[in-house]
mmCIF file of C-alpha atoms in Angstrom:
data_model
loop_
_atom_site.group_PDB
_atom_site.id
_atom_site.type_symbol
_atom_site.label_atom_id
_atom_site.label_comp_id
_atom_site.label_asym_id
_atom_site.label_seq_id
_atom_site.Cartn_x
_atom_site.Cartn_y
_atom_site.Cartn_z
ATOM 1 C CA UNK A 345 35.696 63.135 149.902
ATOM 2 C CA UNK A 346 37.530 61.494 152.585
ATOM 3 C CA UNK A 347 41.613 61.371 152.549
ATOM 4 C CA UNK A 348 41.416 58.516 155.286
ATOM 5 C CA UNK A 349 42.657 55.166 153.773
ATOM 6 C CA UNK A 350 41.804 52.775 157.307
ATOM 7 C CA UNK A 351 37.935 53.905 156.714
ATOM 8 C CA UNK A 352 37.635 53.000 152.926
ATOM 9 C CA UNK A 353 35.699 49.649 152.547
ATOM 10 C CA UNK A 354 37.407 46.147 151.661
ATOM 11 C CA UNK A 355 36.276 46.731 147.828
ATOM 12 C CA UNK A 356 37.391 50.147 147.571
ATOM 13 C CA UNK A 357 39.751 50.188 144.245
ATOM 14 C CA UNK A 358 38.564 46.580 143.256
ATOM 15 C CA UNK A 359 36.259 45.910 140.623
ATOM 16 C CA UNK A 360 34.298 43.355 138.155
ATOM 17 C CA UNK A 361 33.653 40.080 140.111
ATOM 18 C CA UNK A 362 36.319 40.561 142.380
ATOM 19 C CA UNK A 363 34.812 44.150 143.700
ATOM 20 C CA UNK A 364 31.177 41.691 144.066
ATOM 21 C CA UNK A 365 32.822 38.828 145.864
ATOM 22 C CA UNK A 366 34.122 40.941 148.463
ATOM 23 C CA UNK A 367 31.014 43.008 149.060
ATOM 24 C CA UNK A 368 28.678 39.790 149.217
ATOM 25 C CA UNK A 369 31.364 38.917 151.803
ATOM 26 C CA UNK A 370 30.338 41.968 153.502
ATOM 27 C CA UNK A 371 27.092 41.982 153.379
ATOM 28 C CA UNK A 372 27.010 38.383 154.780
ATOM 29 C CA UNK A 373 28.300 39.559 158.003
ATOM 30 C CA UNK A 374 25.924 42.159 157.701
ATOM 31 C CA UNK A 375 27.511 45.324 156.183
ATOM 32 C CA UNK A 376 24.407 47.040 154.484
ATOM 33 C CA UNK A 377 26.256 49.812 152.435
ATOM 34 C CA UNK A 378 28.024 46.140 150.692
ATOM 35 C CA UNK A 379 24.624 44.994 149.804
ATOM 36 C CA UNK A 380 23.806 48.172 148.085
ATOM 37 C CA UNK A 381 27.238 48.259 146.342
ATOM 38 C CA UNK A 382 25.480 45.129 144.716
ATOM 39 C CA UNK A 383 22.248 46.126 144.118
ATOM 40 C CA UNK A 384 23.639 49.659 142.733
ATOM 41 C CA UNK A 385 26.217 48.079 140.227
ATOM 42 C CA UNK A 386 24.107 44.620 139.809
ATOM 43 C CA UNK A 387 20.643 45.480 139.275
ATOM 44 C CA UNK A 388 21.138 46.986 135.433
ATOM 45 C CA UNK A 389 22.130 43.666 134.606
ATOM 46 C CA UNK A 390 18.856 41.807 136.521
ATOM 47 C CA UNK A 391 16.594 44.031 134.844
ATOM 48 C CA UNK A 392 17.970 43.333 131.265
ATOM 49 C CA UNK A 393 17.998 39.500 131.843
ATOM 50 C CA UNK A 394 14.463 39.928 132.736
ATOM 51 C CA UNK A 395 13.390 42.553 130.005
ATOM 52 C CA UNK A 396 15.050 40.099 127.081
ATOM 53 C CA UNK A 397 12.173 37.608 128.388
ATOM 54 C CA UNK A 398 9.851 39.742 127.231
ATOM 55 C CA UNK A 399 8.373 40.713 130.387
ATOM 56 C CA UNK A 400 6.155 44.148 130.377
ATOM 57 C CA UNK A 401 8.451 46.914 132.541
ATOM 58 C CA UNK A 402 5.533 46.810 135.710
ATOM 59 C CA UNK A 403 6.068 42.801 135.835
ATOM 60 C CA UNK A 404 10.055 43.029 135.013
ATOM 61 C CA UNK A 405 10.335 45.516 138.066
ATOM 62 C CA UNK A 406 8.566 42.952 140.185
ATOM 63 C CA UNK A 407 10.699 40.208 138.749
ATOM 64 C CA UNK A 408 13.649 42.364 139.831
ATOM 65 C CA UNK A 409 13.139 42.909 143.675
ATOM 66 C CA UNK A 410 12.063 39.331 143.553
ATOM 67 C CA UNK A 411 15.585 38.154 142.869
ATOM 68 C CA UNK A 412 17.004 40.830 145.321
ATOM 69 C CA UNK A 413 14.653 39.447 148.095
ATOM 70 C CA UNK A 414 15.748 35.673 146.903
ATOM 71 C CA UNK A 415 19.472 36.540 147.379
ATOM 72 C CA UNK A 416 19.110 37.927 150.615
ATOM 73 C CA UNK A 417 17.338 33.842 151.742
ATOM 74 C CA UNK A 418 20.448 32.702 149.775
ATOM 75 C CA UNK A 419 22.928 35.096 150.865
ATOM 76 C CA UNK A 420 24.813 32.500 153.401
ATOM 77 C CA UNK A 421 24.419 29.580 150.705
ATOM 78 C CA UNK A 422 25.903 30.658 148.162
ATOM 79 C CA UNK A 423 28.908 28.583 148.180
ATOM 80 C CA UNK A 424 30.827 30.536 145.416
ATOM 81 C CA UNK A 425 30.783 34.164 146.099
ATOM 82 C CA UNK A 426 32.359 35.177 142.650
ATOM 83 C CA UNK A 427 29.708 33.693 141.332
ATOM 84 C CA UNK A 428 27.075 36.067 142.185
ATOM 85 C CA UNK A 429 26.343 37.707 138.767
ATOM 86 C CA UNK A 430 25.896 33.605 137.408
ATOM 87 C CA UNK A 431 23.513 33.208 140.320
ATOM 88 C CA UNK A 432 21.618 36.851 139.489
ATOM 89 C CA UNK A 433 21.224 35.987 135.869
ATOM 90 C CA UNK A 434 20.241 32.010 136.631
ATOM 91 C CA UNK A 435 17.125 33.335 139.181
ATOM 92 C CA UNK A 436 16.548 36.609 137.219
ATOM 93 C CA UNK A 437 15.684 34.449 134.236
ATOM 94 C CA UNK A 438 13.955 31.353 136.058
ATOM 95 C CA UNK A 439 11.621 34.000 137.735
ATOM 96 C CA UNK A 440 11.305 35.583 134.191
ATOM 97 C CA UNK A 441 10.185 32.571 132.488
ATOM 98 C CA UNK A 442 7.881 31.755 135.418
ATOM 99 C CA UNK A 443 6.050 34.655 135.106
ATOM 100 C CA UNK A 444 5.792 34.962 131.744
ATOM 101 C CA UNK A 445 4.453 31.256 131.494
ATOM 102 C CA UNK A 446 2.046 32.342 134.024
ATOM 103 C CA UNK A 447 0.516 34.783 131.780
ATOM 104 C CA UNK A 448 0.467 32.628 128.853
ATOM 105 C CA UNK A 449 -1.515 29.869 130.626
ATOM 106 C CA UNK A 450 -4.787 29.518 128.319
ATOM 107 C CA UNK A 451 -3.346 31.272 125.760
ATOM 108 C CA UNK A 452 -1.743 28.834 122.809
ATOM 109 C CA UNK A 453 1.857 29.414 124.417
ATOM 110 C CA UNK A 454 4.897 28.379 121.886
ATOM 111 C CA UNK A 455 7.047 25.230 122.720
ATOM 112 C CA UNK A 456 10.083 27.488 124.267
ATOM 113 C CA UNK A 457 12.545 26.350 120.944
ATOM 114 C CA UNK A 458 9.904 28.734 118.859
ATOM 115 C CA UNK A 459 9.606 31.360 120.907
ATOM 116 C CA UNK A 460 13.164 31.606 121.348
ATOM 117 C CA UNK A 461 13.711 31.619 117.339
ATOM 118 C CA UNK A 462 11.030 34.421 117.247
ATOM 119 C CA UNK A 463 11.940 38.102 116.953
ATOM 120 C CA UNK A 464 10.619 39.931 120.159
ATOM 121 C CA UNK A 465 9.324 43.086 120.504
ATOM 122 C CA UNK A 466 6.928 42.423 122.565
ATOM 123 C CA UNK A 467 7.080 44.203 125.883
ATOM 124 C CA UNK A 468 9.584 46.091 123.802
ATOM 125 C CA UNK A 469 9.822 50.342 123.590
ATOM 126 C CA UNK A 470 8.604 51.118 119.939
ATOM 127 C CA UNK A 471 11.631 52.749 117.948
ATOM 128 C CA UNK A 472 10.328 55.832 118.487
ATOM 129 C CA UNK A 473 11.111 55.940 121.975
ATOM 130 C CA UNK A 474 14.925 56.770 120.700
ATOM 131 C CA UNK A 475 15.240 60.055 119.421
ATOM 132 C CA UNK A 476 18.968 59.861 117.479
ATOM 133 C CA UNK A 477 18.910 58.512 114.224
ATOM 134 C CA UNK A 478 21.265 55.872 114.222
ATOM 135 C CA UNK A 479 19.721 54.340 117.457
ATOM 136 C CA UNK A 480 16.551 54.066 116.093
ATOM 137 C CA UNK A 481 17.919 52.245 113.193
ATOM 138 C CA UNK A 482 19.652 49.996 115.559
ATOM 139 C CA UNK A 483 16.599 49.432 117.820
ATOM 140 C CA UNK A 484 14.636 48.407 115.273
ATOM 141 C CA UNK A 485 16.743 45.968 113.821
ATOM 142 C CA UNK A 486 17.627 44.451 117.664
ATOM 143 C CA UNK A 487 13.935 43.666 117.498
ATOM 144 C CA UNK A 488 13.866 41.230 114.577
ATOM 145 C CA UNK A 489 16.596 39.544 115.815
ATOM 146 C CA UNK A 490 15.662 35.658 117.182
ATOM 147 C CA UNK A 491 14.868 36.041 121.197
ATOM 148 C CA UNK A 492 17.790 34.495 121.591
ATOM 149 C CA UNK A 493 20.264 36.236 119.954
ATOM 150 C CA UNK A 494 18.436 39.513 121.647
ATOM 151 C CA UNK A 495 18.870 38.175 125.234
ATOM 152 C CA UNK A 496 22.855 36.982 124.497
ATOM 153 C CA UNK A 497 23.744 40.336 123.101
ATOM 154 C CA UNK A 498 21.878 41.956 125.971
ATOM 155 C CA UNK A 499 23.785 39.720 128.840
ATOM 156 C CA UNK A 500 26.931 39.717 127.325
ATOM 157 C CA UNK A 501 27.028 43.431 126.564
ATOM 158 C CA UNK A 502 25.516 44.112 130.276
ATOM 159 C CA UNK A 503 27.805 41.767 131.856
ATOM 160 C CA UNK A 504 31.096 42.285 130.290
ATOM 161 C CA UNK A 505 34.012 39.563 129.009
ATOM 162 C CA UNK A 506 34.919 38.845 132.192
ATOM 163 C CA UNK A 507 30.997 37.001 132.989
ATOM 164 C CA UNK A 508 31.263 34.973 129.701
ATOM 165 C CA UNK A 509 30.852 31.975 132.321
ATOM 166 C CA UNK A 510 27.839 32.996 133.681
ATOM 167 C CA UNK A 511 25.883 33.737 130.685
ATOM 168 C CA UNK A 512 27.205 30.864 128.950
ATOM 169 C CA UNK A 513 25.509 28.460 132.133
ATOM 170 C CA UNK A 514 22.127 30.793 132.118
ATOM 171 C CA UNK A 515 21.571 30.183 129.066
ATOM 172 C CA UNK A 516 22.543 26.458 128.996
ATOM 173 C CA UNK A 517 25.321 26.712 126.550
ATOM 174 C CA UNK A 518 28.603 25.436 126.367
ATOM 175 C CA UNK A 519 30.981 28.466 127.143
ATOM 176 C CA UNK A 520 32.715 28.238 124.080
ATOM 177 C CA UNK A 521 29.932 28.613 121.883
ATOM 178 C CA UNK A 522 29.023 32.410 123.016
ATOM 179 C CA UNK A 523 31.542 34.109 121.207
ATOM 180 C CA UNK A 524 31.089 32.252 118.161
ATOM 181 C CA UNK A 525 27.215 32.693 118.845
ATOM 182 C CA UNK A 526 27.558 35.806 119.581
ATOM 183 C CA UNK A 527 29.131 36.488 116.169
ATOM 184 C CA UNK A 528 26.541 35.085 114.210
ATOM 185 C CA UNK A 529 23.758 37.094 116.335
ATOM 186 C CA UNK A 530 25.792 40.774 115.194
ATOM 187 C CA UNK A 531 26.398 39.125 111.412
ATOM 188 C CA UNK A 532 22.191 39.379 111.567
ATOM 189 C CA UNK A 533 22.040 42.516 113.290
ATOM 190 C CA UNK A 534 24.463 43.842 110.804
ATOM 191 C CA UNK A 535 22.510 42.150 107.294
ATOM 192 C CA UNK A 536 19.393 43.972 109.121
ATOM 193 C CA UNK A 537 20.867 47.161 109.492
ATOM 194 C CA UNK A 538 21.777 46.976 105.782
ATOM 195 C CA UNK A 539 18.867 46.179 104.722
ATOM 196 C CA UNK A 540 16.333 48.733 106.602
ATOM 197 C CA UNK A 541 20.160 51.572 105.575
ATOM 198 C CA UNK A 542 19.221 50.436 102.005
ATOM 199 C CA UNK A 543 15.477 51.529 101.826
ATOM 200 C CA UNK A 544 16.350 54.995 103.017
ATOM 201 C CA UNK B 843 30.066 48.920 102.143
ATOM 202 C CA UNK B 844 28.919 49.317 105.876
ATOM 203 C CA UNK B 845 31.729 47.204 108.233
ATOM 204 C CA UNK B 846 31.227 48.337 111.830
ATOM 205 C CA UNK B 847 33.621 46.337 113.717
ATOM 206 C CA UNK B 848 31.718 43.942 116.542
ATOM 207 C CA UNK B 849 33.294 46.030 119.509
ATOM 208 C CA UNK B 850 32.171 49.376 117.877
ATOM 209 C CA UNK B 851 28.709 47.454 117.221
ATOM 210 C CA UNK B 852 28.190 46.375 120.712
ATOM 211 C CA UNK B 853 29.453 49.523 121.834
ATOM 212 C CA UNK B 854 27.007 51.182 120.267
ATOM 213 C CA UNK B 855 24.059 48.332 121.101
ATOM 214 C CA UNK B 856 25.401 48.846 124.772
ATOM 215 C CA UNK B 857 24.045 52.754 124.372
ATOM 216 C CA UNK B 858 20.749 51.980 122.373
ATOM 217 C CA UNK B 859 20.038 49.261 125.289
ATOM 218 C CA UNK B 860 20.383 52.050 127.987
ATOM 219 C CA UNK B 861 18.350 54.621 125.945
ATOM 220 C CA UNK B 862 15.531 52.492 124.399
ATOM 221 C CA UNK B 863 14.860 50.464 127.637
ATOM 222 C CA UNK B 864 16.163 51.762 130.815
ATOM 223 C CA UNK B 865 15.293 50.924 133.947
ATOM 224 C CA UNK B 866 12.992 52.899 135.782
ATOM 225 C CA UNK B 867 14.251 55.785 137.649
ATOM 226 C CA UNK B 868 12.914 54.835 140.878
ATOM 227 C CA UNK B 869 14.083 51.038 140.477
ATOM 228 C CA UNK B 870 17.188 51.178 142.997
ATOM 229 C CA UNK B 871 15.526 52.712 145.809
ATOM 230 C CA UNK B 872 12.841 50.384 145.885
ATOM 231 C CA UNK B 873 14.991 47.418 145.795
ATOM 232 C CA UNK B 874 17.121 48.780 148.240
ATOM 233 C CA UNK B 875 13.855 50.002 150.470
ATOM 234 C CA UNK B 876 12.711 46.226 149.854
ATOM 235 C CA UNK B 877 15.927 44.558 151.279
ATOM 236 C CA UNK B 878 16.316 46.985 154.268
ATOM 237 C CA UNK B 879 14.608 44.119 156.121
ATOM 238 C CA UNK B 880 15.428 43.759 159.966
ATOM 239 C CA UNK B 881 16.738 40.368 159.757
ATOM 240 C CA UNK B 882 17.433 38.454 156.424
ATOM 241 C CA UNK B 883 16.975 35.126 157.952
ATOM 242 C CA UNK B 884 13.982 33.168 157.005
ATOM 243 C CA UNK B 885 12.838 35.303 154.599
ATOM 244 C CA UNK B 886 10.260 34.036 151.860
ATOM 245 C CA UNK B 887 9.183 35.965 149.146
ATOM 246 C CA UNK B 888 5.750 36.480 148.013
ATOM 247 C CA UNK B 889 4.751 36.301 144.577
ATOM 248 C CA UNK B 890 1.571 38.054 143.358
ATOM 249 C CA UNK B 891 -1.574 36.066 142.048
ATOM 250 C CA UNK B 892 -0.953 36.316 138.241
ATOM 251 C CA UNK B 893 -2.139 39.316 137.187
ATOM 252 C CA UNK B 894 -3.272 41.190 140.224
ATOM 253 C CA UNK B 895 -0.790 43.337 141.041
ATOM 254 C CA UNK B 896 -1.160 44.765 137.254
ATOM 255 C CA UNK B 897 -5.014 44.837 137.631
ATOM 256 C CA UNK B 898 -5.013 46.170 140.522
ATOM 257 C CA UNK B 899 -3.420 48.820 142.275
ATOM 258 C CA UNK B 900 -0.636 50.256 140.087
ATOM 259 C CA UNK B 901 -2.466 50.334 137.161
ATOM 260 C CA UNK B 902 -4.913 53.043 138.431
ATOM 261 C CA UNK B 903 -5.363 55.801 140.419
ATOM 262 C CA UNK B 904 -8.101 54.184 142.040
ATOM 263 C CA UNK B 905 -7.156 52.145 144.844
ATOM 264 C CA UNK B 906 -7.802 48.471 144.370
ATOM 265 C CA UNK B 907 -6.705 44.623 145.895
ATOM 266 C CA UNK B 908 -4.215 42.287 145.186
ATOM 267 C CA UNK B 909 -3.523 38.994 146.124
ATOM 268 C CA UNK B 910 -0.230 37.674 146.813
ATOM 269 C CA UNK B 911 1.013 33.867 147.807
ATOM 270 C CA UNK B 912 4.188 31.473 148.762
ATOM 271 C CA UNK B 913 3.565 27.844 148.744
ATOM 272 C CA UNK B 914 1.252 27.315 152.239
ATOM 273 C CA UNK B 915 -0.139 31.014 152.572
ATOM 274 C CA UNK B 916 -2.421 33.190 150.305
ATOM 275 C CA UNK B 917 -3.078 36.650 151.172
ATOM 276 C CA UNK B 918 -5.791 39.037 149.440
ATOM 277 C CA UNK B 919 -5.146 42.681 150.554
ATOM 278 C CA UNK B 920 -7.505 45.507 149.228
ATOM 279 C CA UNK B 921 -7.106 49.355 149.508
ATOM 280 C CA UNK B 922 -9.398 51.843 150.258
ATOM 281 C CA UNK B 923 -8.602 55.632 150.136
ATOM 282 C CA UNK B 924 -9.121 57.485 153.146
ATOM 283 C CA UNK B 925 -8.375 61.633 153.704
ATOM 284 C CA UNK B 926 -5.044 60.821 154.557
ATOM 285 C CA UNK B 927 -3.737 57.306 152.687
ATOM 286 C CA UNK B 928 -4.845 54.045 153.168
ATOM 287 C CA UNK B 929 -7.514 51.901 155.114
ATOM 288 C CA UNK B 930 -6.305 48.164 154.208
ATOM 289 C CA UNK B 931 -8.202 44.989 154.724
ATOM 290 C CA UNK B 932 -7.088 42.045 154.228
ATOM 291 C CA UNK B 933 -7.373 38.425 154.837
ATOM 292 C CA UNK B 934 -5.437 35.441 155.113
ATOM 293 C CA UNK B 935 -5.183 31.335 155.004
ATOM 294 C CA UNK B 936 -5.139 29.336 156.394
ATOM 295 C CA UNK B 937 -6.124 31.564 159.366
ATOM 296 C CA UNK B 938 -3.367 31.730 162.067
ATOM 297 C CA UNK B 939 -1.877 34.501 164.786
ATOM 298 C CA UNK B 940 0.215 36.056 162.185
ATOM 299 C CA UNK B 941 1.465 39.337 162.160
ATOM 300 C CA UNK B 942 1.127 41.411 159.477
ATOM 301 C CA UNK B 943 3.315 44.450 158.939
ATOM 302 C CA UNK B 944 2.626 47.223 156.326
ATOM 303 C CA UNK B 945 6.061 49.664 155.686
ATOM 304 C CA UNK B 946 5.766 52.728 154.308
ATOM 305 C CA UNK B 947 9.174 54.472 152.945
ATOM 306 C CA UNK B 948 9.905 57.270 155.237
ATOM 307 C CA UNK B 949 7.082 56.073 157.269
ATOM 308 C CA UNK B 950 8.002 53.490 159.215
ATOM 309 C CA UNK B 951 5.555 50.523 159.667
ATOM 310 C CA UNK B 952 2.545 49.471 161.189
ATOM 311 C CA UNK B 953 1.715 46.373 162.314
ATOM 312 C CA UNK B 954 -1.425 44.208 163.537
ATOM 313 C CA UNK B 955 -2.821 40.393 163.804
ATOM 314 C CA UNK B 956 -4.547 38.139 162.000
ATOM 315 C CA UNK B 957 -8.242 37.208 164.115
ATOM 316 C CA UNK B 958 -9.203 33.528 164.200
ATOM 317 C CA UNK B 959 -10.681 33.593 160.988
ATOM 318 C CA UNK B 960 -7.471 35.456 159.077
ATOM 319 C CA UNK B 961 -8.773 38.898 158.954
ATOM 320 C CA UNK B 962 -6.283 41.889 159.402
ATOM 321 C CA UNK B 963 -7.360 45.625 159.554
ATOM 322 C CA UNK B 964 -5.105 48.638 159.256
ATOM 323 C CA UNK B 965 -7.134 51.715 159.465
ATOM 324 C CA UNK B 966 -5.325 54.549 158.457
ATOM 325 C CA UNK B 967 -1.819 53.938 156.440
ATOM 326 C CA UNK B 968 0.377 56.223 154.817
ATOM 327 C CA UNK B 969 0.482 56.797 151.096
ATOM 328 C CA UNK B 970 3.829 56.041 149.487
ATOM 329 C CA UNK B 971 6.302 52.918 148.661
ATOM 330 C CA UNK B 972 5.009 49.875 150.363
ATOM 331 C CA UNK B 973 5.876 46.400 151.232
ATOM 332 C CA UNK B 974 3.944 44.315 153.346
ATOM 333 C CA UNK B 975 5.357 41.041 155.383
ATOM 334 C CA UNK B 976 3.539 38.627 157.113
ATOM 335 C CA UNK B 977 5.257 37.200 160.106
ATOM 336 C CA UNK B 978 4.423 33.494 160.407
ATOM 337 C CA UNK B 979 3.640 32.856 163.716
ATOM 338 C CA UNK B 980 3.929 28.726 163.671
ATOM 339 C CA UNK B 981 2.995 27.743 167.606
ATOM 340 C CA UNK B 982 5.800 29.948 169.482
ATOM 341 C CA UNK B 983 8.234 28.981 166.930
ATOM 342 C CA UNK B 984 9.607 31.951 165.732
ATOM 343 C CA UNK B 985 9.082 31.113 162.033
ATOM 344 C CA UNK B 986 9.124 32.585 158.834
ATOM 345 C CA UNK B 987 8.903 36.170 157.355
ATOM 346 C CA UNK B 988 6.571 35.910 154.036
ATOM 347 C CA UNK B 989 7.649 39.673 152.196
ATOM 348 C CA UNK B 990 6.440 40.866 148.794
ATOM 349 C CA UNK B 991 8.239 43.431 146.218
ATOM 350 C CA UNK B 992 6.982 46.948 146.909
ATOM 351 C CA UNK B 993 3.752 48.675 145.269
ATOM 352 C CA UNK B 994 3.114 51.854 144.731
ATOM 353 C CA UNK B 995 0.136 53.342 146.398
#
């Protein structure tokens, strides 16, 4: 570990969207270690956008160096550098939806207001792939949730408080609505967790 | 009566999320081997022909093709095992003088051209992490760089 305080990089000590802004900054004027600040602290939240869309985890790791290739076309026109994570989520999930469309051609694919009311598991570990208890319990009822509360709860427990913004415009919602949304979604996760604590 | 508070609740979904469906170990180096590009100008991404990249190679052990496009360009790539890695043949359209570049993680790249009729041979590549770009050669015009996410060969 290095004492020195001149070598430290611009978003040493910052973090959140602040600590992102600064290293997309960077990596603009071509500082690689900034790009893989991003892609280090950024990608968890790419591949859960893309994994609550019900994408397989071969496809979803495509999906996810797709959008990391697509920011580096983008990475001088992005006008708003703080708004990297919104821009991450927005293509993660466009490229998502793409895919998965492309897979369903043929098939009898559901109007997208059904298939976001439907619970999701496809794609989805089984419950046994968690071994403690109370996880399992809690995986299994995340998986009858509605799509759509699945992929809220997933961004906004991936991206924090401070990207309520961003998941509120991927998703096409009003920003006020998530935390009430969001409320509803863990009132159902908590009635299904009763229920399935009941039968044991 | 069982009254988790939200913020225990999401705590806790934040843990089952990481533990049920994490992402896969090798994830961040390949994104990062992906973007180590020489220049990020100009640089279109490649989407594989539905399917193909799941039917094909990474699905097996057994070597197999893929096919992988962006709006004006298809390319179909197969793989055939030799002692060492990888004989690749591929083809391309519409035909041009394009360059096509096959990196290897920790092996550097190799690199040949289209013939008038879009073929591309690479004889003997190296097994590991690849990416392959096609370098758009558009009459002298240094053009566009068509890259596609990594496979695993």
């Amino acid at each position: 570990m290095s004492l020195s305080t001149t070598d430290d990089p611009p978003w040493e000590g910052l973090d959140g969207a602040e600590r992102h802004a600064v290293c997309l900054t960077a990596a603009r004027a071509g500082d690689r270690a900034a790009l893989h600040v991003l892609v280090n602290e950024l990608t968890p939240l790419v591949w859960h956008v893309v994994r609550g869309q019900g994408l397989n985890r071969p496809a979803a790791e495509d999906v996810v160096q797709t959008v990391w290739l697509a920011l580096l076309r983008n990475l001088n026109r992005l006008t708003e550098p703080r708004a990297l994570a919104a821009w991450l989520i927005t293509t993660a999930r466009r490229e998502a939806v793409r895919v998965r469309s492309a897979e369903q051609t043929g098939a009898s694919a559901a109007p997208a207001e059904v298939f976001d009311q439907m619970p999701s598991t496809d794609g989805q570990p089984e419950a046994e792939a968690v071994r403690d208890d109370r996880d399992r319990r809690l995986w299994s009822a995340f998986r009858r949730l509605p799509r759509r509360c699945q992929e809220l709860l997933r961004l906004t427990v991936l991206a924090g408080r401070a990207r309520y913004e961003a998941v509120a415009e991927a998703m096409g919602m009003p920003r006020g609505s998530i935390g009430p949304t969001r409320g509803r979604c863990l009132d159902s996760l908590r009635a299904l967790l009763d229920a399935e604590g009941g039968s044991r | 009566m069982n009254s988790t508070s939200d913020d225990e609740l999401l705590d806790q979904l934040a843990q089952v999320l990481e533990r049920a469906d994490p992402m896969p170990a090798d994830l961040l180096d390949r994104v990062r081997f992906a973007i180590d590009l020489e220049s990020y100008l100009d640089v279109e991404v490649a989407r594989w022909e539905h399917g193909s990249a799941l039917a094909g190679v990474r699905s097996s052990a057994e070597p197999g093709s893929v096919t992988f496009t962006v709006d004006d360009l298809t390319v179909m790539v197969s793989f055939l095992r030799t002692q060492r890695g990888y004989r690749i043949d591929g083809w391309l359209a519409p035909a041009g003088p394009h360059t096509v570049e096959v990196r290897i993680d920790g092996h550097g790249s190799s690199t040949t051209t289209a013939d008038a009729n879009g073929r591309f041979v690479l004889p003997d590549v190296p097994r590991g992490v690849t990416q392959i770009l096609v370098h758009l050669a558009d009459n002298g015009r240094s053009a566009r760089t068509v890259v596609t996410p990594t496979l695993v060969l």
